[in-house]
PDB file of C-alpha atoms in Angstrom:
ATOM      1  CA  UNK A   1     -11.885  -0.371   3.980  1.00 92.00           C
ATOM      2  CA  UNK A   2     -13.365   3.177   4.250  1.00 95.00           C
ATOM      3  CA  UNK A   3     -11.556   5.746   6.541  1.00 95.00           C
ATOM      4  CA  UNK A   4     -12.167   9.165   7.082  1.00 94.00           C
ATOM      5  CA  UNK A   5      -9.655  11.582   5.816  1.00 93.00           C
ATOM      6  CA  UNK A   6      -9.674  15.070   4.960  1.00 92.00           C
ATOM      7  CA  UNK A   7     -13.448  15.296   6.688  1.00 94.00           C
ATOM      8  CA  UNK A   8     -14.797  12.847   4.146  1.00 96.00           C
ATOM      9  CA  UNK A   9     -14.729   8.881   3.191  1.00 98.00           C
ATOM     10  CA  UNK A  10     -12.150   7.255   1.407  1.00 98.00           C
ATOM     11  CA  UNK A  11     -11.839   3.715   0.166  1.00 98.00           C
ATOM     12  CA  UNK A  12      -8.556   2.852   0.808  1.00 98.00           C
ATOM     13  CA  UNK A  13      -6.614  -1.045   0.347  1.00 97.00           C
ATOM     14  CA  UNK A  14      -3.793  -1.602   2.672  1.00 97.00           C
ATOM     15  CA  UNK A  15      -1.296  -3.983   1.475  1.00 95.00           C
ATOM     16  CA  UNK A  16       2.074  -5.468   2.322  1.00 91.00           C
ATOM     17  CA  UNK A  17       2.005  -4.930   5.834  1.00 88.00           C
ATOM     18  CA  UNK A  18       2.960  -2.687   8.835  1.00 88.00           C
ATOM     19  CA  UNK A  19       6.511  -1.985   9.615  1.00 89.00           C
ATOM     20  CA  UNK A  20       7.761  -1.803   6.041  1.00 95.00           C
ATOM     21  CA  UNK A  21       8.319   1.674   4.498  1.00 97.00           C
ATOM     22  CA  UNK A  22       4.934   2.380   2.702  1.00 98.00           C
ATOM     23  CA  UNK A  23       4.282   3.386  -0.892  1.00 98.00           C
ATOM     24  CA  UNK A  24       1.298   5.700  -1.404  1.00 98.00           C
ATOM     25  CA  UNK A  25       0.007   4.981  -5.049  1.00 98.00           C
ATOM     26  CA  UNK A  26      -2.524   8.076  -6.211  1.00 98.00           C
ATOM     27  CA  UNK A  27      -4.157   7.130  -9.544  1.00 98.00           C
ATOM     28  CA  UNK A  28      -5.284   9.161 -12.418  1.00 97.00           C
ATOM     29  CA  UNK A  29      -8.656  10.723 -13.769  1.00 96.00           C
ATOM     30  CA  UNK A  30     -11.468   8.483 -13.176  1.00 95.00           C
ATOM     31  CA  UNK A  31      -9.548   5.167 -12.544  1.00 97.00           C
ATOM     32  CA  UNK A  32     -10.347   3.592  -9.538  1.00 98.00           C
ATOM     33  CA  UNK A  33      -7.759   2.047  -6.971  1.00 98.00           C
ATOM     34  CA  UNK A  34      -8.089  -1.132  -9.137  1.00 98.00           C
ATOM     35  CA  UNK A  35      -6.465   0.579 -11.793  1.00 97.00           C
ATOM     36  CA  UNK A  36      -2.892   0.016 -10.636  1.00 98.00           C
ATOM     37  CA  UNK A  37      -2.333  -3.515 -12.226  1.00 97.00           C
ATOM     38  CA  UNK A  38      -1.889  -6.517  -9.972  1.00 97.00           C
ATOM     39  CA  UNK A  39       1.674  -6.732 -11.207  1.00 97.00           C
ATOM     40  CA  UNK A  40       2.629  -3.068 -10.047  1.00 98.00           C
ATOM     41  CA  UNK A  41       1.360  -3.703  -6.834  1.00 98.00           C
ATOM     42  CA  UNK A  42       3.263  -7.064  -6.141  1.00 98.00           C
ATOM     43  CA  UNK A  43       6.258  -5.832  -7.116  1.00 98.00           C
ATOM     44  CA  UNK A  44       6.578  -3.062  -4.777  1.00 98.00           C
ATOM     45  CA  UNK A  45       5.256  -5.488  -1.698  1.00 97.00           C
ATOM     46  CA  UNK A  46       7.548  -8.403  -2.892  1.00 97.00           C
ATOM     47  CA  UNK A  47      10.372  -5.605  -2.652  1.00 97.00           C
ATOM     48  CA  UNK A  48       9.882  -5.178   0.944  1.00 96.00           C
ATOM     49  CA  UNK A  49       7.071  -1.731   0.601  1.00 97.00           C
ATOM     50  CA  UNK A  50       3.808  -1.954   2.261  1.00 98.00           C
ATOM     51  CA  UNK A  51       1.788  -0.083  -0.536  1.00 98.00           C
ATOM     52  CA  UNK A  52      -1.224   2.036   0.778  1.00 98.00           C
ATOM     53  CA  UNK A  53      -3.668   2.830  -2.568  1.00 98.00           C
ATOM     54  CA  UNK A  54      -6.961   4.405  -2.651  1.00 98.00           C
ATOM     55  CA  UNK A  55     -10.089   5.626  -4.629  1.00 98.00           C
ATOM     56  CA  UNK A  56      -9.782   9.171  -5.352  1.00 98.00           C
ATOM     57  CA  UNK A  57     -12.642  11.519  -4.157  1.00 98.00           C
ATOM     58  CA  UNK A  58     -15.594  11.316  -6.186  1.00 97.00           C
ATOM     59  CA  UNK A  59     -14.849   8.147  -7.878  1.00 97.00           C
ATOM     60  CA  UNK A  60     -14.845   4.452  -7.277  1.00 98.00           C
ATOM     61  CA  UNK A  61     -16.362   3.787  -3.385  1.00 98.00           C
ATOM     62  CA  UNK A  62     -14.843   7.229  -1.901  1.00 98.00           C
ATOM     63  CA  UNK A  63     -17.217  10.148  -1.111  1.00 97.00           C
ATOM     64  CA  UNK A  64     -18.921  11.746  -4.302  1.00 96.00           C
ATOM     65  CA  UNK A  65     -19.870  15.477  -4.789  1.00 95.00           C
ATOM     66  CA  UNK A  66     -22.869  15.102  -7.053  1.00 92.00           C
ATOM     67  CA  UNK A  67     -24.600  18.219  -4.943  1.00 91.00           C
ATOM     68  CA  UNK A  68     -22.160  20.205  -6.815  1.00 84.00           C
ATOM     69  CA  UNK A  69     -23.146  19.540 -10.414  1.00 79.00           C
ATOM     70  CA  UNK A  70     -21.471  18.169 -13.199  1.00 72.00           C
ATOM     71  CA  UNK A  71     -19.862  21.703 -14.680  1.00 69.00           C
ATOM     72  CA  UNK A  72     -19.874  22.721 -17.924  1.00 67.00           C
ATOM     73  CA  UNK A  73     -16.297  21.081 -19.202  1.00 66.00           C
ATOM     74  CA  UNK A  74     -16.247  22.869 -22.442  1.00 63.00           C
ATOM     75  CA  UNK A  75     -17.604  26.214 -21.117  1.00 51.00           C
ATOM     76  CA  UNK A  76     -14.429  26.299 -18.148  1.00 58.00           C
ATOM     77  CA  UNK A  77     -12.011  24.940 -20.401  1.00 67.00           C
ATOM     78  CA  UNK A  78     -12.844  28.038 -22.855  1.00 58.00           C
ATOM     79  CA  UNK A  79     -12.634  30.254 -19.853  1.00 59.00           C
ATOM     80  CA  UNK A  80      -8.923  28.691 -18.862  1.00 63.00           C
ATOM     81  CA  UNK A  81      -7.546  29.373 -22.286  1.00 66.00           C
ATOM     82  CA  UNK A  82      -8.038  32.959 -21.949  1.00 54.00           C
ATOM     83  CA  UNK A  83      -6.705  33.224 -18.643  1.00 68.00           C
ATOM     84  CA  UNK A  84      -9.826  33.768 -16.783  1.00 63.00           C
ATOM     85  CA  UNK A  85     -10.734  31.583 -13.217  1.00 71.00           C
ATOM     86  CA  UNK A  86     -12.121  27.922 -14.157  1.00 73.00           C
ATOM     87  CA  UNK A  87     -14.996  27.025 -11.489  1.00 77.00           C
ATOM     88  CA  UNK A  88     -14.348  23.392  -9.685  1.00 84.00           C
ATOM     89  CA  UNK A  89     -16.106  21.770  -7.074  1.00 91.00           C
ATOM     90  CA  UNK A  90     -12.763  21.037  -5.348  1.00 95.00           C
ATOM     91  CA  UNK A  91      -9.246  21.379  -6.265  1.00 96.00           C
ATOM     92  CA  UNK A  92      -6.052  19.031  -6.656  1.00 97.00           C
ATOM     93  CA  UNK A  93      -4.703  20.295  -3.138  1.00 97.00           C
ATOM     94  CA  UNK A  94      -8.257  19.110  -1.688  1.00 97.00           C
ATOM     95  CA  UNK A  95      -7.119  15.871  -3.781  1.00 98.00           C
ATOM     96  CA  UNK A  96      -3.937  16.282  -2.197  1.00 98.00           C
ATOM     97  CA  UNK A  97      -4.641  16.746   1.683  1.00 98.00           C
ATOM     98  CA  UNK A  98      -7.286  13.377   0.776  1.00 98.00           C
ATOM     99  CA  UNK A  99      -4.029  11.660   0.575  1.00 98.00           C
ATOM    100  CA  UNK A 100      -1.956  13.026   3.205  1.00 97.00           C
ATOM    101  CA  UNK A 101      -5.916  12.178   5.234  1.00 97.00           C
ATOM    102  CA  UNK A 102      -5.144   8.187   4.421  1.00 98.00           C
ATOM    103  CA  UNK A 103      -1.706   8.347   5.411  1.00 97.00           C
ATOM    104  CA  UNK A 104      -3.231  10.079   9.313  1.00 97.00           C
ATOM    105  CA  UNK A 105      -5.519   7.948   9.559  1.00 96.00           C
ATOM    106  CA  UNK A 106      -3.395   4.950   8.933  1.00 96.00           C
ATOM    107  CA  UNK A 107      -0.563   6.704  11.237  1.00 96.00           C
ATOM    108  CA  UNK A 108       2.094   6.705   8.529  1.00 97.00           C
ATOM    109  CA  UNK A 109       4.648   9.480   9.124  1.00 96.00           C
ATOM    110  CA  UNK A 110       5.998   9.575   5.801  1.00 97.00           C
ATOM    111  CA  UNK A 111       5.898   7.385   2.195  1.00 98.00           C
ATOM    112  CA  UNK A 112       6.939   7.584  -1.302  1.00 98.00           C
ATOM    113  CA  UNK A 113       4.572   9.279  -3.510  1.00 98.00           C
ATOM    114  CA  UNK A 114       3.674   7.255  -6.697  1.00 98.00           C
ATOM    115  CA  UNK A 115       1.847   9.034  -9.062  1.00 98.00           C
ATOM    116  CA  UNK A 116       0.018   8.190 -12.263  1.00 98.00           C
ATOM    117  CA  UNK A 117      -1.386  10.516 -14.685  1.00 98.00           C
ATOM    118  CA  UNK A 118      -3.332  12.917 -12.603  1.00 98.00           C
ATOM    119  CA  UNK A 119      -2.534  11.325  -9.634  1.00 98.00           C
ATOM    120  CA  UNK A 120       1.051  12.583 -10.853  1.00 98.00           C
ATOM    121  CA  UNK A 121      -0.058  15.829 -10.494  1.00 98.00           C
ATOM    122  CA  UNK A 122      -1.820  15.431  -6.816  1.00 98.00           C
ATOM    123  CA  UNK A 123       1.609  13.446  -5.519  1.00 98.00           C
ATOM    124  CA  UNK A 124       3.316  16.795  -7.023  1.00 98.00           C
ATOM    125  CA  UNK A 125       0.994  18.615  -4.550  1.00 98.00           C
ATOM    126  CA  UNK A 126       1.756  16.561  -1.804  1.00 98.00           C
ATOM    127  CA  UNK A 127       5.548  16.198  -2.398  1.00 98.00           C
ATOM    128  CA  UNK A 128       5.418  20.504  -2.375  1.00 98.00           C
ATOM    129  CA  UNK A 129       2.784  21.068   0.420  1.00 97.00           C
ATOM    130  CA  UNK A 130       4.016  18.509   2.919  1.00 97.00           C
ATOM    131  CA  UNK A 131       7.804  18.108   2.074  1.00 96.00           C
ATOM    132  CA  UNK A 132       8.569  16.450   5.861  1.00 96.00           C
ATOM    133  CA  UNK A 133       5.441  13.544   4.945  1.00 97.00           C
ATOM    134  CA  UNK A 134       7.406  12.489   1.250  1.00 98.00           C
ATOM    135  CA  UNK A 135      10.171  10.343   1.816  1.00 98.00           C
ATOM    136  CA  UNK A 136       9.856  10.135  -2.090  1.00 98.00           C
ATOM    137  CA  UNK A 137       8.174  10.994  -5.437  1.00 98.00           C
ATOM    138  CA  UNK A 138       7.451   9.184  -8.815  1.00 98.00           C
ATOM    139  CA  UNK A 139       5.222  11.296 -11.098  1.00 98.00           C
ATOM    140  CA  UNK A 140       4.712   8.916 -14.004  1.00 98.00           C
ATOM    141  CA  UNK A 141       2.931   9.778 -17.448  1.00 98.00           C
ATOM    142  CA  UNK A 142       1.988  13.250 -15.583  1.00 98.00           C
ATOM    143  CA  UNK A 143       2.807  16.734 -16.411  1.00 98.00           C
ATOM    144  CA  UNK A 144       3.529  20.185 -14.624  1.00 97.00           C
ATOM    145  CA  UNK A 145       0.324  22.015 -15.630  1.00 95.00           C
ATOM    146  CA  UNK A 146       2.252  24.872 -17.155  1.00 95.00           C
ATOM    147  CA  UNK A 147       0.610  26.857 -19.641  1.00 87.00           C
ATOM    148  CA  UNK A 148       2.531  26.103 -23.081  1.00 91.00           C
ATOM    149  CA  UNK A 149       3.162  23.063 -22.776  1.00 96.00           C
ATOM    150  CA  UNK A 150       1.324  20.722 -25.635  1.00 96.00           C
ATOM    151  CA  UNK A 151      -2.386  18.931 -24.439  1.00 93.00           C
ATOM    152  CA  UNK A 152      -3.803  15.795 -26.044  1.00 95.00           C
ATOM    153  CA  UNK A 153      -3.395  14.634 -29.670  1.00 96.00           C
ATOM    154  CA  UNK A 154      -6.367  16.154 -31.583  1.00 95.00           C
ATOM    155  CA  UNK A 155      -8.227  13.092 -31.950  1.00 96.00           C
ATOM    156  CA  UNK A 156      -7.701  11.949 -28.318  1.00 96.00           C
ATOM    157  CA  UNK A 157      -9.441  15.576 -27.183  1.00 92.00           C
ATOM    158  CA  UNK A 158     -12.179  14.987 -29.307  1.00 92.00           C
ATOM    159  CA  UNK A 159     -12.735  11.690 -27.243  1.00 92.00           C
ATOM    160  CA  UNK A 160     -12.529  12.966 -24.150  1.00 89.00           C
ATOM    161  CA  UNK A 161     -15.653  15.561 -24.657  1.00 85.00           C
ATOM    162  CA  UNK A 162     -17.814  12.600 -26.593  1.00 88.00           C
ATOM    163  CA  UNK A 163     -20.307  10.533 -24.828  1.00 89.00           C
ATOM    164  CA  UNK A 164     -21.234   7.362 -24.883  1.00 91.00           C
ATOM    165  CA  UNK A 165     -24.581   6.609 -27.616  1.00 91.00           C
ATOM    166  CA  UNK A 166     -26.396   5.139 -24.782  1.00 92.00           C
ATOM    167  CA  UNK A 167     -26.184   3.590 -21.080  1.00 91.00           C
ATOM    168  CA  UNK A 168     -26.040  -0.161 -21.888  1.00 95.00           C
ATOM    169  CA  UNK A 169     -23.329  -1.967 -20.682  1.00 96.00           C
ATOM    170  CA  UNK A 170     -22.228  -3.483 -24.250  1.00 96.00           C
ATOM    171  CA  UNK A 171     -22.335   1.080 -25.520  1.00 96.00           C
ATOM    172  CA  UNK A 172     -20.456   1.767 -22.154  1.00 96.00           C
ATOM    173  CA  UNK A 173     -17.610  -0.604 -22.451  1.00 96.00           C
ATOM    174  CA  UNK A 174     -17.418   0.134 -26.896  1.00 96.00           C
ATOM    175  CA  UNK A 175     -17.132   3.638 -25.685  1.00 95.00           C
ATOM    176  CA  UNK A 176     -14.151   3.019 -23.041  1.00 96.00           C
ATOM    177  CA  UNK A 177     -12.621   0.925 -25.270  1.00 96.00           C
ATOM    178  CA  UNK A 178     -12.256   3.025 -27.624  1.00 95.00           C
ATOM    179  CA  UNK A 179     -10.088   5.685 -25.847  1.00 96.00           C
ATOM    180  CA  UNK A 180      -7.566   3.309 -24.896  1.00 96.00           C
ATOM    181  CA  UNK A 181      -7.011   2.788 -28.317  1.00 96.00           C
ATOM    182  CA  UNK A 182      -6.327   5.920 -29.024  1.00 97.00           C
ATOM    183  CA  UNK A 183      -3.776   6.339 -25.796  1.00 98.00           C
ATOM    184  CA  UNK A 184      -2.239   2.613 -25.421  1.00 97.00           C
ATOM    185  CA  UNK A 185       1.520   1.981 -25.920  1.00 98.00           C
ATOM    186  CA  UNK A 186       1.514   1.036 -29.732  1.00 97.00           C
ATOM    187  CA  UNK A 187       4.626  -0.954 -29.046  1.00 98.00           C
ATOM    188  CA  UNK A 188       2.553  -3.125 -26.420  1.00 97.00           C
ATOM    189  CA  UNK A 189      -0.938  -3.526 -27.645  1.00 95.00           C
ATOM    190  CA  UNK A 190      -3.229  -5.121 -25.257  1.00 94.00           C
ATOM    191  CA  UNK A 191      -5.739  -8.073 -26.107  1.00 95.00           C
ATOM    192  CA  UNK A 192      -8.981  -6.462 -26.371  1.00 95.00           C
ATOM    193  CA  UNK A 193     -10.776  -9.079 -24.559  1.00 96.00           C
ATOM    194  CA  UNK A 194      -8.522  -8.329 -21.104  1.00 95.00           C
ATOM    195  CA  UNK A 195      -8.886  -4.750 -21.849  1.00 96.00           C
ATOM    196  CA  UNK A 196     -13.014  -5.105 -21.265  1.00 97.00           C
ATOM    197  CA  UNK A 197     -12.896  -7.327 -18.729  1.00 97.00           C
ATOM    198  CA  UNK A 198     -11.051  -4.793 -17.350  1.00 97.00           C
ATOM    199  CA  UNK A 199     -13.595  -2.193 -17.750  1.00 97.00           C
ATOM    200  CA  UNK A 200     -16.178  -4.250 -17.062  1.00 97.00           C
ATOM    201  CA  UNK A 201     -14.973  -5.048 -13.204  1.00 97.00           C
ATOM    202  CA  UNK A 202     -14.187  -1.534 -12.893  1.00 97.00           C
ATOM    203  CA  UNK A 203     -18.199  -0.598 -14.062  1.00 96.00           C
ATOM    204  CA  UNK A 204     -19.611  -3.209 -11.683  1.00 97.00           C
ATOM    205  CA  UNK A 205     -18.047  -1.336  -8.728  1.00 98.00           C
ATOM    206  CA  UNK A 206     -18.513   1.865  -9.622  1.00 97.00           C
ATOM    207  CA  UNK A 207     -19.787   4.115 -12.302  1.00 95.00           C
ATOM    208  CA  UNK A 208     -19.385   7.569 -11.668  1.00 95.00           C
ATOM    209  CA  UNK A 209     -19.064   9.628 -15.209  1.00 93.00           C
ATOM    210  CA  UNK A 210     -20.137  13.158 -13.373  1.00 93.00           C
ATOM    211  CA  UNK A 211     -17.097  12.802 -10.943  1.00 95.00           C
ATOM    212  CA  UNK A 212     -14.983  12.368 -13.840  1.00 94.00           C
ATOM    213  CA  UNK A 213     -15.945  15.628 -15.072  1.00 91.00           C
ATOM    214  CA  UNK A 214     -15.552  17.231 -12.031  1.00 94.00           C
ATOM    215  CA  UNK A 215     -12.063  15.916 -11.806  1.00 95.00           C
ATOM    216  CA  UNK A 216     -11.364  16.863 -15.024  1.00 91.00           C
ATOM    217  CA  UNK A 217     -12.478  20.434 -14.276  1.00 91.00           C
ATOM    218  CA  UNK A 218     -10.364  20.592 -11.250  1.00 94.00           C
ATOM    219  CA  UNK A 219      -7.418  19.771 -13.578  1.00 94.00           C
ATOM    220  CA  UNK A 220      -8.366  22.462 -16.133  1.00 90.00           C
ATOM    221  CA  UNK A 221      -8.666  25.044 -12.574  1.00 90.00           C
ATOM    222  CA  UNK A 222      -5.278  23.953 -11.425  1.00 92.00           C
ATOM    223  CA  UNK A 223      -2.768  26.644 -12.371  1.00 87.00           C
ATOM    224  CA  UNK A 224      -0.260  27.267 -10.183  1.00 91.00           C
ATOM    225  CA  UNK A 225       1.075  23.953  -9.660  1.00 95.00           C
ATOM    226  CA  UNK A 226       4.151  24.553 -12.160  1.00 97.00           C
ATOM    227  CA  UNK A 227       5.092  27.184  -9.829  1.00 96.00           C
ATOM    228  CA  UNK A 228       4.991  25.078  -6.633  1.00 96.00           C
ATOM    229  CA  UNK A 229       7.715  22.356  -8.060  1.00 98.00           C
ATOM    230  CA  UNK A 230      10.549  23.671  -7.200  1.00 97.00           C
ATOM    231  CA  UNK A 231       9.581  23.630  -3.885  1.00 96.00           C
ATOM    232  CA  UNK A 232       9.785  20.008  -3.945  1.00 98.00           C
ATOM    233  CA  UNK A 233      12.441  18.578  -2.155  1.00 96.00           C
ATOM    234  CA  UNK A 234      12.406  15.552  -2.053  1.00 97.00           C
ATOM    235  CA  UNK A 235      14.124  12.475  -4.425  1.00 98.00           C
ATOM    236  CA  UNK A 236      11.872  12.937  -7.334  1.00 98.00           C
ATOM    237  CA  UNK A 237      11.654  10.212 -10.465  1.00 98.00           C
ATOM    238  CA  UNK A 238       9.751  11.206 -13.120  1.00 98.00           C
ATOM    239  CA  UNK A 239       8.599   8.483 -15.750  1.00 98.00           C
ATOM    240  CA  UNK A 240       7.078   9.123 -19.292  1.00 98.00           C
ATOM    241  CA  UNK A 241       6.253   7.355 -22.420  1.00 98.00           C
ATOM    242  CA  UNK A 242       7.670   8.583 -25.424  1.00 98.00           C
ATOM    243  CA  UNK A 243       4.297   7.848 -27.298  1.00 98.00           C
ATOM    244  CA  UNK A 244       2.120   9.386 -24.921  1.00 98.00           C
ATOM    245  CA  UNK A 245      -1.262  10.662 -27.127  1.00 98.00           C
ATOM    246  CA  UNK A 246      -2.936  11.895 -24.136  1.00 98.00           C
ATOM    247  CA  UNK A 247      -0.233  13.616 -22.095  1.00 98.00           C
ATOM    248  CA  UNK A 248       2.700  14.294 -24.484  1.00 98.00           C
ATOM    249  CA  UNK A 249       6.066  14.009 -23.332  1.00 98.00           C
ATOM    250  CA  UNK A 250       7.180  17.230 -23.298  1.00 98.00           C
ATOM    251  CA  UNK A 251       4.829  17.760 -20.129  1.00 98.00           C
ATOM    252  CA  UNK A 252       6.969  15.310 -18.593  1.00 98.00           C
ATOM    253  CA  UNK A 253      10.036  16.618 -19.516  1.00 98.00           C
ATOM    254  CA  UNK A 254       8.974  20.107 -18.118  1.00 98.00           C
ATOM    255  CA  UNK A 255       7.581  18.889 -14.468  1.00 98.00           C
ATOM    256  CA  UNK A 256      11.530  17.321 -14.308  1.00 98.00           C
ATOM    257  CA  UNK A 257      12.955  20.390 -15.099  1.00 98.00           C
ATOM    258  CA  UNK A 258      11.085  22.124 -12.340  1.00 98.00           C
ATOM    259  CA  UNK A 259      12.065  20.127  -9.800  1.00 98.00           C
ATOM    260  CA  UNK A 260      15.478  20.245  -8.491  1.00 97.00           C
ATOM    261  CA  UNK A 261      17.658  17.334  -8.548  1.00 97.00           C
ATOM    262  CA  UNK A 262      14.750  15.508 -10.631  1.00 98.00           C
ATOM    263  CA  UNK A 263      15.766  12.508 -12.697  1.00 98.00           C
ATOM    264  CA  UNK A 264      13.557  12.378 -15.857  1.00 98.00           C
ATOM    265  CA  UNK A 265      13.527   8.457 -17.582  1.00 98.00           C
ATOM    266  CA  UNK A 266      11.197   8.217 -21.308  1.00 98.00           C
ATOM    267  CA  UNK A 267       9.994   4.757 -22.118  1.00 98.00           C
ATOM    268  CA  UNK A 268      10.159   4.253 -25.828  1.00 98.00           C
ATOM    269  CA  UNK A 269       6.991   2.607 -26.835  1.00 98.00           C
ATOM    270  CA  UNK A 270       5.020   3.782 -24.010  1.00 98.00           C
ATOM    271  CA  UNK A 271       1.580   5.576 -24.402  1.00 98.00           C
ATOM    272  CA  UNK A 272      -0.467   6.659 -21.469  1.00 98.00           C
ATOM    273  CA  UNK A 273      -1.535   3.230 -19.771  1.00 98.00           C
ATOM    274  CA  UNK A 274      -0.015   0.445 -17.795  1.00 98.00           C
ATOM    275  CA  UNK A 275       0.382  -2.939 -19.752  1.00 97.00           C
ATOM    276  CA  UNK A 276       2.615  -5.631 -18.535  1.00 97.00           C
ATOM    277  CA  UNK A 277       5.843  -4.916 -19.913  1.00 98.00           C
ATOM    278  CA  UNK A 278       5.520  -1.528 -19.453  1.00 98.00           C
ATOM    279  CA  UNK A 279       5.099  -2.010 -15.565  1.00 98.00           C
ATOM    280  CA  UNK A 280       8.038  -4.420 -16.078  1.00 98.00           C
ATOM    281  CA  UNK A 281      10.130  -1.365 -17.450  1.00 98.00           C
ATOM    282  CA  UNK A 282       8.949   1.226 -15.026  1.00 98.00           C
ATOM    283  CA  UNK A 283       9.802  -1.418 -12.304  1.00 98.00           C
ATOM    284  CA  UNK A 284      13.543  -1.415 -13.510  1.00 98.00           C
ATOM    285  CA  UNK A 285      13.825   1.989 -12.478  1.00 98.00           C
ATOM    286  CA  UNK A 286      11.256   2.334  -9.482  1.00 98.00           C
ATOM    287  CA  UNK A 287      12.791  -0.059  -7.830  1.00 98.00           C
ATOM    288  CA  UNK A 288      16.261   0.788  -7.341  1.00 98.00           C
ATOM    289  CA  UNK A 289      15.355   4.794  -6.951  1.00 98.00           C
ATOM    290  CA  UNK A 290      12.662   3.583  -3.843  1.00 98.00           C
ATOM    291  CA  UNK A 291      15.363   1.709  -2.232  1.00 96.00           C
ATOM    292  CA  UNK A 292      17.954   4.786  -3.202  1.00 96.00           C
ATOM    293  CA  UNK A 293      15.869   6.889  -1.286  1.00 95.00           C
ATOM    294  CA  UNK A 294      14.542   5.048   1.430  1.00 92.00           C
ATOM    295  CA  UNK A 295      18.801   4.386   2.230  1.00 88.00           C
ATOM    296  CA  UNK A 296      18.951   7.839   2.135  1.00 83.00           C
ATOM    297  CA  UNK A 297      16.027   8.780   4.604  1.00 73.00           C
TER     298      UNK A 297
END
């Protein structure tokens, strides 16, 4: 369904049902709300959570920004490495207060924050910004934003600037497929053929590579969000793989340290996606830190 929140339209699913305590699952750059994998989802609604996810703006079915531009990515992310202002069409917080929109208009007072990637880094806005609406946060394969900490494997950069050779559908899904190589957990390989079904369904409902960008740029702009986390206070979880290519784990490590009274769990074997049996890991300690804190609320 498509609400309004935040003054603009957001595709939001809605499952699990009312009058259990509600998970709010924020995904990362360019994945849509079908990124969370089936087997996330079900666990947290089998556990008794009605989860709440949605489409980020300018991706998937939510409200796009195209009258803004694409941005030059290269250009800002020159201008961020020697300290001068990076130009986004939005920012993180706007990403943010989306969020805290879905939970108004679907009259939820307060939920646990689950965060992947950059939608770590928004539920790390949210958690800060509206500390009486988090019951809860799990900021999983994200990082703190702070200035020295590593970025992406050299290889893994170089993918993320390089376009696809054409718009077919068989370049489009090569192309995609091809950076999850280069980020997947090497100790749990996924079959190649699930992989591009995968991004295949995603493509059919939405293909959006401009709003990627502008995401991305609003990442690059974000700068002050290290300084924010200790204003966090509430239970915070904070989940990383130990093989992460895209977001090394030393980002993770620091966003923990930030926040007070974070735990801080590393997944050996993990890169920077969501295969089965790492959900089935992550699970082992979601689970029992949701239920933790939702006793304790």
């Amino acid at each position: 369904m498509k609400i309004t929140s935040n003054g603009i339209q957001i595709e939001v699913e809605d499952s699990g049902g009312e009058g259990r305590p509600v998970a709010l699952l924020v995904m990362g750059l360019g994945m849509q709300l079908i990124g969370w994998p089936d087997d996330f989802v079900h666990a947290l609604v089998d556990a008794g959570f009605r989860v709440v996810r949605h489409d980020n703006r300018d991706i998937g079915l939510s409200q796009g920004f195209d009258q803004a531009g694409a941005g030059n990515l290269i250009w800002q992310s020159v201008r961020q490495r020697i300290g001068l202002p990076v130009r986004s069409a939005y920012s993180l917080q706007d990403m943010a207060n989306d969020s805290l929109g879905v939970l108004d208009a679907l009259g939820i007072a307060r939920a646990h924050v689950v965060g992947a990637s950059m939608g770590g880094m928004i539920a790390q806005r949210l958690a800060a910004s509206a500390p009486q609406r988090t019951a809860s946060l799990v900021s999983i394969m994200s990082s703190s934003g702070a200035r020295r900490l590593p970025g992406p494997r050299p290889d893994v950069a170089a993918a993320l600037l390089r376009r696809p050779p054409s718009r077919t559908e068989a370049a489009l899904v090569a192309h995609s497929m091809g950076m999850v190589r280069l980020i997947q957990s090497p100790a749990y390989p996924q079959d190649d053929q699930v992989v591009a079904d995968r991004i295949r369904r995603a493509m059919h409902r939405a293909y959006r590579p401009a709003g990627v960008v502008r995401q991305m740029l609003a990442i690059v702009a974000d700068r002050d969000r290290a300084e924010m986390l200790p204003r966090i206070a509430s239970p915070a979880l904070v989940l990383h793989g130990e093989a992460d290519a895209l977001v090394p784990i030393a980002c993770g490590r620091d966003s923990a340290e930030r926040i007070p009274g974070a735990r801080f769990v590393s997944i050996p074997g993990m890169g920077h996606d969501l295969p089965p049996p790492v959900v089935e890991l992550l699970m082992h300690h979601i689970l029992p830190f949701l239920d933790n804190a939702e006793s304790r609320s």
